[in-house]
Amino acid sequence: GQNIDQPTEMTATEGAIVQINCTYQTSGFNGLFWYQQHAGEAPTFLSYNVLDGLEEKGRFSSFLSRSKGYSYLLLKELQMKDSASYLCAVLDSNYQLIWGAGTKLIIKP
Amino acid sequence: DAMVIQNPRYQVTQFGKPVTLSCSQTLNHNVMYWYQQKSSQAPKLLFHYYDKDFNNEADTPDNFQSRRPNTSFCFLDIRSPGLGDAAMYLCATSKERGTSGEQYFGPGTRLTVT
């Protein structure tokens, strides 16, 4: 079966750095997405990785290791507005998105 | 601004009373998706349309139907809602199928079944 694993919940402090991990087992791989979802709202696109390595975009970076089936999302200089769920999703061999259940990130002052 | 629009944002229906959720897009994307998302769970794909080509997920209940009368609009019909169908319903689009393009989501419709 296809599976995406990420922690259910994480807590971090405003101004700090947090890393949210995602491991996956899917039938084929055509890239990995990270989406941010605030409570009661739709997911919004953060990043896309298809090659190994780190992609940096402002305060957010995303890393991929295809051989390990592993990705992480790194958030720097945390702000209160970063409190949200972060969803990892993998595009499988049929170009279907397989979603993780999301990691709820709680930011404390 | 080009976008994905869902109406209504909040819908209350009675147990067993048919309900229709609507989605429209101004992105001119070929692919439209309907997802069901329950609290603290991953979005679950119900259907997707590539142009007029309808694709039903194997585990989508028969109680759920969809229509796409034209490129811009897509509807989700729930024929006899049960209490277990209470969820957020997300419409999304992507430019093409079979590519690595991101999906663009509408704001969602939160369905309550009483």
PDB file of C-alpha atoms in Angstrom:
ATOM      1  CA  GLY A   1       0.000   0.000   0.000  1.00  0.00           C
ATOM      2  CA  GLN A   2       0.886   3.643  -0.211  1.00  0.00           C
ATOM      3  CA  ASN A   3       1.770   5.475   2.943  1.00  0.00           C
ATOM      4  CA  ILE A   4       2.832   8.950   4.032  1.00  0.00           C
ATOM      5  CA  ASP A   5       3.983   9.419   7.633  1.00  0.00           C
ATOM      6  CA  GLN A   6       4.439  12.691   9.440  1.00  0.00           C
ATOM      7  CA  PRO A   7       4.176  13.643  13.109  1.00  0.00           C
ATOM      8  CA  THR A   8       0.698  14.530  14.303  1.00  0.00           C
ATOM      9  CA  GLU A   9       1.649  17.629  16.230  1.00  0.00           C
ATOM     10  CA  MET A  10       4.685  19.769  17.025  1.00  0.00           C
ATOM     11  CA  THR A  11       5.230  22.781  19.252  1.00  0.00           C
ATOM     12  CA  ALA A  12       7.824  25.506  18.746  1.00  0.00           C
ATOM     13  CA  THR A  13       8.632  28.972  20.015  1.00  0.00           C
ATOM     14  CA  GLU A  14       8.225  32.230  18.118  1.00  0.00           C
ATOM     15  CA  GLY A  15      11.503  33.198  16.452  1.00  0.00           C
ATOM     16  CA  ALA A  16      12.901  29.660  16.567  1.00  0.00           C
ATOM     17  CA  ILE A  17      13.445  27.046  13.850  1.00  0.00           C
ATOM     18  CA  VAL A  18      11.387  23.888  13.391  1.00  0.00           C
ATOM     19  CA  GLN A  19      11.805  20.873  11.107  1.00  0.00           C
ATOM     20  CA  ILE A  20       8.789  18.805  10.087  1.00  0.00           C
ATOM     21  CA  ASN A  21       9.665  15.368   8.745  1.00  0.00           C
ATOM     22  CA  CYS A  22       7.817  13.257   6.211  1.00  0.00           C
ATOM     23  CA  THR A  23       8.545   9.695   5.129  1.00  0.00           C
ATOM     24  CA  TYR A  24       6.797   8.026   2.257  1.00  0.00           C
ATOM     25  CA  GLN A  25       6.266   4.666   0.580  1.00  0.00           C
ATOM     26  CA  THR A  26       4.467   5.027  -2.723  1.00  0.00           C
ATOM     27  CA  SER A  27       4.106   3.246  -6.033  1.00  0.00           C
ATOM     28  CA  GLY A  28       6.403   5.448  -8.047  1.00  0.00           C
ATOM     29  CA  PHE A  29       7.488   8.986  -7.400  1.00  0.00           C
ATOM     30  CA  ASN A  30       6.954  12.113  -9.462  1.00  0.00           C
ATOM     31  CA  GLY A  31       7.661  14.685  -6.805  1.00  0.00           C
ATOM     32  CA  LEU A  32       6.766  15.743  -3.289  1.00  0.00           C
ATOM     33  CA  PHE A  33       4.690  18.739  -2.254  1.00  0.00           C
ATOM     34  CA  TRP A  34       4.338  20.624   1.004  1.00  0.00           C
ATOM     35  CA  TYR A  35       1.120  22.504   1.636  1.00  0.00           C
ATOM     36  CA  GLN A  36       0.150  24.788   4.514  1.00  0.00           C
ATOM     37  CA  GLN A  37      -3.397  24.637   5.843  1.00  0.00           C
ATOM     38  CA  HIS A  38      -4.770  27.045   8.435  1.00  0.00           C
ATOM     39  CA  ALA A  39      -7.687  25.789  10.495  1.00  0.00           C
ATOM     40  CA  GLY A  40     -10.916  25.789   8.511  1.00  0.00           C
ATOM     41  CA  GLU A  41      -9.197  26.902   5.307  1.00  0.00           C
ATOM     42  CA  ALA A  42      -7.965  25.243   2.121  1.00  0.00           C
ATOM     43  CA  PRO A  43      -4.386  24.026   1.662  1.00  0.00           C
ATOM     44  CA  THR A  44      -1.995  26.472   0.005  1.00  0.00           C
ATOM     45  CA  PHE A  45       1.121  25.432  -1.919  1.00  0.00           C
ATOM     46  CA  LEU A  46       4.493  25.883  -0.213  1.00  0.00           C
ATOM     47  CA  SER A  47       7.048  23.841  -2.148  1.00  0.00           C
ATOM     48  CA  TYR A  48       7.734  21.097  -4.659  1.00  0.00           C
ATOM     49  CA  ASN A  49      10.794  18.789  -4.721  1.00  0.00           C
ATOM     50  CA  VAL A  50      11.503  16.196  -7.385  1.00  0.00           C
ATOM     51  CA  LEU A  51      15.311  16.043  -7.208  1.00  0.00           C
ATOM     52  CA  ASP A  52      17.412  15.317  -4.130  1.00  0.00           C
ATOM     53  CA  GLY A  53      18.546  18.306  -2.160  1.00  0.00           C
ATOM     54  CA  LEU A  54      17.374  21.475  -0.531  1.00  0.00           C
ATOM     55  CA  GLU A  55      15.020  24.038  -2.039  1.00  0.00           C
ATOM     56  CA  GLU A  56      14.982  27.368  -0.227  1.00  0.00           C
ATOM     57  CA  LYS A  57      12.189  29.900  -0.448  1.00  0.00           C
ATOM     58  CA  GLY A  58      12.434  32.713   2.034  1.00  0.00           C
ATOM     59  CA  ARG A  59      11.897  31.484   5.595  1.00  0.00           C
ATOM     60  CA  PHE A  60      10.813  28.048   4.316  1.00  0.00           C
ATOM     61  CA  SER A  61      13.080  25.324   2.931  1.00  0.00           C
ATOM     62  CA  SER A  62      12.242  21.810   1.805  1.00  0.00           C
ATOM     63  CA  PHE A  63      14.610  18.876   1.525  1.00  0.00           C
ATOM     64  CA  LEU A  64      14.251  15.588  -0.341  1.00  0.00           C
ATOM     65  CA  SER A  65      16.109  12.282  -0.298  1.00  0.00           C
ATOM     66  CA  ARG A  66      14.527   9.899  -2.798  1.00  0.00           C
ATOM     67  CA  SER A  67      16.724   6.959  -1.801  1.00  0.00           C
ATOM     68  CA  LYS A  68      15.502   7.263   1.798  1.00  0.00           C
ATOM     69  CA  GLY A  69      11.902   8.136   0.962  1.00  0.00           C
ATOM     70  CA  TYR A  70      12.287  11.166   3.179  1.00  0.00           C
ATOM     71  CA  SER A  71      11.587  14.866   3.126  1.00  0.00           C
ATOM     72  CA  TYR A  72      11.519  17.676   5.626  1.00  0.00           C
ATOM     73  CA  LEU A  73      10.124  21.175   5.733  1.00  0.00           C
ATOM     74  CA  LEU A  74      12.261  23.672   7.632  1.00  0.00           C
ATOM     75  CA  LEU A  75      10.672  26.844   8.952  1.00  0.00           C
ATOM     76  CA  LYS A  76      12.964  29.601  10.237  1.00  0.00           C
ATOM     77  CA  GLU A  77      12.253  32.726  12.282  1.00  0.00           C
ATOM     78  CA  LEU A  78       8.890  31.347  13.288  1.00  0.00           C
ATOM     79  CA  GLN A  79       5.982  33.755  13.466  1.00  0.00           C
ATOM     80  CA  MET A  80       2.640  33.273  15.190  1.00  0.00           C
ATOM     81  CA  LYS A  81       0.943  33.205  11.774  1.00  0.00           C
ATOM     82  CA  ASP A  82       2.905  30.019  10.979  1.00  0.00           C
ATOM     83  CA  SER A  83       0.599  28.137  13.347  1.00  0.00           C
ATOM     84  CA  ALA A  84      -1.126  25.771  10.927  1.00  0.00           C
ATOM     85  CA  SER A  85      -1.121  22.209   9.672  1.00  0.00           C
ATOM     86  CA  TYR A  86       1.585  21.249   7.205  1.00  0.00           C
ATOM     87  CA  LEU A  87       0.677  18.524   4.733  1.00  0.00           C
ATOM     88  CA  CYS A  88       3.151  16.389   2.862  1.00  0.00           C
ATOM     89  CA  ALA A  89       1.888  14.901  -0.419  1.00  0.00           C
ATOM     90  CA  VAL A  90       3.602  12.655  -2.972  1.00  0.00           C
ATOM     91  CA  LEU A  91       2.749  12.434  -6.672  1.00  0.00           C
ATOM     92  CA  ASP A  92       2.777   8.715  -7.488  1.00  0.00           C
ATOM     93  CA  SER A  93       3.440   6.919 -10.773  1.00  0.00           C
ATOM     94  CA  ASN A  94      -0.123   7.676 -11.936  1.00  0.00           C
ATOM     95  CA  TYR A  95       0.333  11.357 -11.080  1.00  0.00           C
ATOM     96  CA  GLN A  96      -2.149  10.983  -8.232  1.00  0.00           C
ATOM     97  CA  LEU A  97      -1.428  12.961  -5.071  1.00  0.00           C
ATOM     98  CA  ILE A  98      -1.057  10.773  -2.001  1.00  0.00           C
ATOM     99  CA  TRP A  99      -1.558  12.904   1.090  1.00  0.00           C
ATOM    100  CA  GLY A 100      -0.244  12.671   4.609  1.00  0.00           C
ATOM    101  CA  ALA A 101      -2.592  13.505   7.476  1.00  0.00           C
ATOM    102  CA  GLY A 102      -0.668  16.686   8.245  1.00  0.00           C
ATOM    103  CA  THR A 103       1.401  17.980  11.127  1.00  0.00           C
ATOM    104  CA  LYS A 104      -0.275  20.531  13.367  1.00  0.00           C
ATOM    105  CA  LEU A 105       2.329  23.149  14.299  1.00  0.00           C
ATOM    106  CA  ILE A 106       1.660  25.170  17.433  1.00  0.00           C
ATOM    107  CA  ILE A 107       3.735  28.326  17.912  1.00  0.00           C
ATOM    108  CA  LYS A 108       4.127  29.686  21.433  1.00  0.00           C
ATOM    109  CA  PRO A 109       5.225  33.245  22.244  1.00  0.00           C
TER     110      PRO A 109
ATOM    111  CA  ASP B   1      -7.440  37.488  -9.889  1.00  0.00           C
ATOM    112  CA  ALA B   2      -7.662  33.979 -11.248  1.00  0.00           C
ATOM    113  CA  MET B   3      -9.007  31.667  -8.626  1.00  0.00           C
ATOM    114  CA  VAL B   4     -11.064  28.687  -7.488  1.00  0.00           C
ATOM    115  CA  ILE B   5     -14.411  29.619  -5.951  1.00  0.00           C
ATOM    116  CA  GLN B   6     -16.642  27.405  -3.860  1.00  0.00           C
ATOM    117  CA  ASN B   7     -20.201  28.108  -2.811  1.00  0.00           C
ATOM    118  CA  PRO B   8     -21.510  28.052  -0.245  1.00  0.00           C
ATOM    119  CA  ARG B   9     -18.706  28.213   2.341  1.00  0.00           C
ATOM    120  CA  TYR B  10     -20.959  26.615   4.941  1.00  0.00           C
ATOM    121  CA  GLN B  11     -23.825  24.254   4.155  1.00  0.00           C
ATOM    122  CA  VAL B  12     -26.230  22.626   6.572  1.00  0.00           C
ATOM    123  CA  THR B  13     -28.437  19.806   5.363  1.00  0.00           C
ATOM    124  CA  GLN B  14     -30.701  17.256   6.968  1.00  0.00           C
ATOM    125  CA  PHE B  15     -29.975  13.567   7.135  1.00  0.00           C
ATOM    126  CA  GLY B  16     -31.033  12.040   3.812  1.00  0.00           C
ATOM    127  CA  LYS B  17     -31.776  15.358   2.083  1.00  0.00           C
ATOM    128  CA  PRO B  18     -29.868  15.756  -1.209  1.00  0.00           C
ATOM    129  CA  VAL B  19     -27.357  18.560  -1.356  1.00  0.00           C
ATOM    130  CA  THR B  20     -25.214  20.048  -4.116  1.00  0.00           C
ATOM    131  CA  LEU B  21     -21.910  21.832  -3.649  1.00  0.00           C
ATOM    132  CA  SER B  22     -20.506  23.987  -6.405  1.00  0.00           C
ATOM    133  CA  CYS B  23     -17.069  24.957  -7.610  1.00  0.00           C
ATOM    134  CA  SER B  24     -15.975  27.329 -10.332  1.00  0.00           C
ATOM    135  CA  GLN B  25     -12.560  28.330 -11.610  1.00  0.00           C
ATOM    136  CA  THR B  26     -11.188  31.190 -13.641  1.00  0.00           C
ATOM    137  CA  LEU B  27      -7.790  29.555 -14.162  1.00  0.00           C
ATOM    138  CA  ASN B  28      -8.861  27.725 -17.331  1.00  0.00           C
ATOM    139  CA  HIS B  29      -7.339  24.539 -15.935  1.00  0.00           C
ATOM    140  CA  ASN B  30      -8.167  21.219 -17.543  1.00  0.00           C
ATOM    141  CA  VAL B  31      -8.320  19.143 -14.370  1.00  0.00           C
ATOM    142  CA  MET B  32     -10.748  19.589 -11.486  1.00  0.00           C
ATOM    143  CA  TYR B  33     -10.773  17.561  -8.274  1.00  0.00           C
ATOM    144  CA  TRP B  34     -13.152  16.997  -5.394  1.00  0.00           C
ATOM    145  CA  TYR B  35     -11.696  16.060  -2.022  1.00  0.00           C
ATOM    146  CA  GLN B  36     -13.339  15.216   1.276  1.00  0.00           C
ATOM    147  CA  GLN B  37     -11.389  16.202   4.378  1.00  0.00           C
ATOM    148  CA  LYS B  38     -12.363  15.338   7.928  1.00  0.00           C
ATOM    149  CA  SER B  39     -10.798  16.946  10.959  1.00  0.00           C
ATOM    150  CA  SER B  40      -7.065  16.192  11.371  1.00  0.00           C
ATOM    151  CA  GLN B  41      -7.111  13.821   8.396  1.00  0.00           C
ATOM    152  CA  ALA B  42      -5.578  13.893   4.956  1.00  0.00           C
ATOM    153  CA  PRO B  43      -7.728  15.103   2.073  1.00  0.00           C
ATOM    154  CA  LYS B  44      -9.400  12.102   0.429  1.00  0.00           C
ATOM    155  CA  LEU B  45      -9.828  12.254  -3.333  1.00  0.00           C
ATOM    156  CA  LEU B  46     -13.405  11.514  -4.395  1.00  0.00           C
ATOM    157  CA  PHE B  47     -13.262  12.218  -8.149  1.00  0.00           C
ATOM    158  CA  HIS B  48     -11.385  14.117 -10.738  1.00  0.00           C
ATOM    159  CA  TYR B  49     -12.218  15.353 -14.215  1.00  0.00           C
ATOM    160  CA  TYR B  50      -9.698  15.709 -16.973  1.00  0.00           C
ATOM    161  CA  ASP B  51     -11.670  17.971 -19.278  1.00  0.00           C
ATOM    162  CA  LYS B  52     -14.910  15.972 -19.566  1.00  0.00           C
ATOM    163  CA  ASP B  53     -13.270  12.648 -18.776  1.00  0.00           C
ATOM    164  CA  PHE B  54     -14.654  11.571 -15.383  1.00  0.00           C
ATOM    165  CA  ASN B  55     -12.513   9.512 -13.002  1.00  0.00           C
ATOM    166  CA  ASN B  56     -14.100   7.977  -9.945  1.00  0.00           C
ATOM    167  CA  GLU B  57     -11.918   6.721  -7.104  1.00  0.00           C
ATOM    168  CA  ALA B  58     -12.566   3.050  -6.354  1.00  0.00           C
ATOM    169  CA  ASP B  59     -13.629   3.656  -2.770  1.00  0.00           C
ATOM    170  CA  THR B  60     -15.873   6.692  -3.389  1.00  0.00           C
ATOM    171  CA  PRO B  61     -19.381   5.768  -2.205  1.00  0.00           C
ATOM    172  CA  ASP B  62     -22.198   5.663  -4.769  1.00  0.00           C
ATOM    173  CA  ASN B  63     -23.936   8.300  -2.675  1.00  0.00           C
ATOM    174  CA  PHE B  64     -21.514  10.836  -4.201  1.00  0.00           C
ATOM    175  CA  GLN B  65     -21.916  11.983  -7.786  1.00  0.00           C
ATOM    176  CA  SER B  66     -20.288  14.737  -9.777  1.00  0.00           C
ATOM    177  CA  ARG B  67     -21.009  16.837 -12.845  1.00  0.00           C
ATOM    178  CA  ARG B  68     -18.837  19.089 -14.924  1.00  0.00           C
ATOM    179  CA  PRO B  69     -21.081  20.883 -17.437  1.00  0.00           C
ATOM    180  CA  ASN B  70     -18.245  23.033 -18.781  1.00  0.00           C
ATOM    181  CA  THR B  71     -14.585  23.854 -18.182  1.00  0.00           C
ATOM    182  CA  SER B  72     -15.316  26.395 -15.474  1.00  0.00           C
ATOM    183  CA  PHE B  73     -17.852  24.623 -13.277  1.00  0.00           C
ATOM    184  CA  CYS B  74     -17.952  21.393 -11.326  1.00  0.00           C
ATOM    185  CA  PHE B  75     -20.627  20.145  -8.927  1.00  0.00           C
ATOM    186  CA  LEU B  76     -20.629  17.586  -6.144  1.00  0.00           C
ATOM    187  CA  ASP B  77     -24.005  15.944  -5.477  1.00  0.00           C
ATOM    188  CA  ILE B  78     -24.592  13.993  -2.287  1.00  0.00           C
ATOM    189  CA  ARG B  79     -27.785  12.050  -2.856  1.00  0.00           C
ATOM    190  CA  SER B  80     -28.597  10.999   0.698  1.00  0.00           C
ATOM    191  CA  PRO B  81     -26.207  12.586   3.189  1.00  0.00           C
ATOM    192  CA  GLY B  82     -25.456  10.641   6.312  1.00  0.00           C
ATOM    193  CA  LEU B  83     -23.945  11.901   9.543  1.00  0.00           C
ATOM    194  CA  GLY B  84     -20.611  10.460   8.416  1.00  0.00           C
ATOM    195  CA  ASP B  85     -20.569  12.752   5.397  1.00  0.00           C
ATOM    196  CA  ALA B  86     -20.111  15.833   7.544  1.00  0.00           C
ATOM    197  CA  ALA B  87     -16.742  17.172   6.443  1.00  0.00           C
ATOM    198  CA  MET B  88     -14.932  19.901   4.570  1.00  0.00           C
ATOM    199  CA  TYR B  89     -15.262  19.455   0.803  1.00  0.00           C
ATOM    200  CA  LEU B  90     -12.399  20.902  -1.173  1.00  0.00           C
ATOM    201  CA  CYS B  91     -12.384  21.630  -4.881  1.00  0.00           C
ATOM    202  CA  ALA B  92      -9.011  21.907  -6.586  1.00  0.00           C
ATOM    203  CA  THR B  93      -7.694  22.421 -10.100  1.00  0.00           C
ATOM    204  CA  SER B  94      -4.491  21.751 -11.968  1.00  0.00           C
ATOM    205  CA  LYS B  95      -3.437  22.818 -15.398  1.00  0.00           C
ATOM    206  CA  GLU B  96      -2.915  19.347 -16.801  1.00  0.00           C
ATOM    207  CA  ARG B  97      -3.084  15.738 -15.651  1.00  0.00           C
ATOM    208  CA  GLY B  98       0.090  13.711 -15.595  1.00  0.00           C
ATOM    209  CA  THR B  99       2.360  16.584 -14.725  1.00  0.00           C
ATOM    210  CA  SER B 100       4.044  17.823 -11.613  1.00  0.00           C
ATOM    211  CA  GLY B 101       1.950  20.975 -11.509  1.00  0.00           C
ATOM    212  CA  GLU B 102       0.629  22.071  -8.187  1.00  0.00           C
ATOM    213  CA  GLN B 103      -3.043  21.916  -7.333  1.00  0.00           C
ATOM    214  CA  TYR B 104      -4.906  25.120  -6.574  1.00  0.00           C
ATOM    215  CA  PHE B 105      -7.568  24.827  -3.922  1.00  0.00           C
ATOM    216  CA  GLY B 106     -10.800  26.654  -3.344  1.00  0.00           C
ATOM    217  CA  PRO B 107     -11.698  27.797   0.181  1.00  0.00           C
ATOM    218  CA  GLY B 108     -13.802  24.700   0.793  1.00  0.00           C
ATOM    219  CA  THR B 109     -17.403  24.072   1.814  1.00  0.00           C
ATOM    220  CA  ARG B 110     -17.950  22.856   5.344  1.00  0.00           C
ATOM    221  CA  LEU B 111     -20.940  20.508   5.326  1.00  0.00           C
ATOM    222  CA  THR B 112     -22.941  19.862   8.478  1.00  0.00           C
ATOM    223  CA  VAL B 113     -25.544  17.073   8.516  1.00  0.00           C
ATOM    224  CA  THR B 114     -28.270  17.326  11.157  1.00  0.00           C
TER     225      THR B 114
END
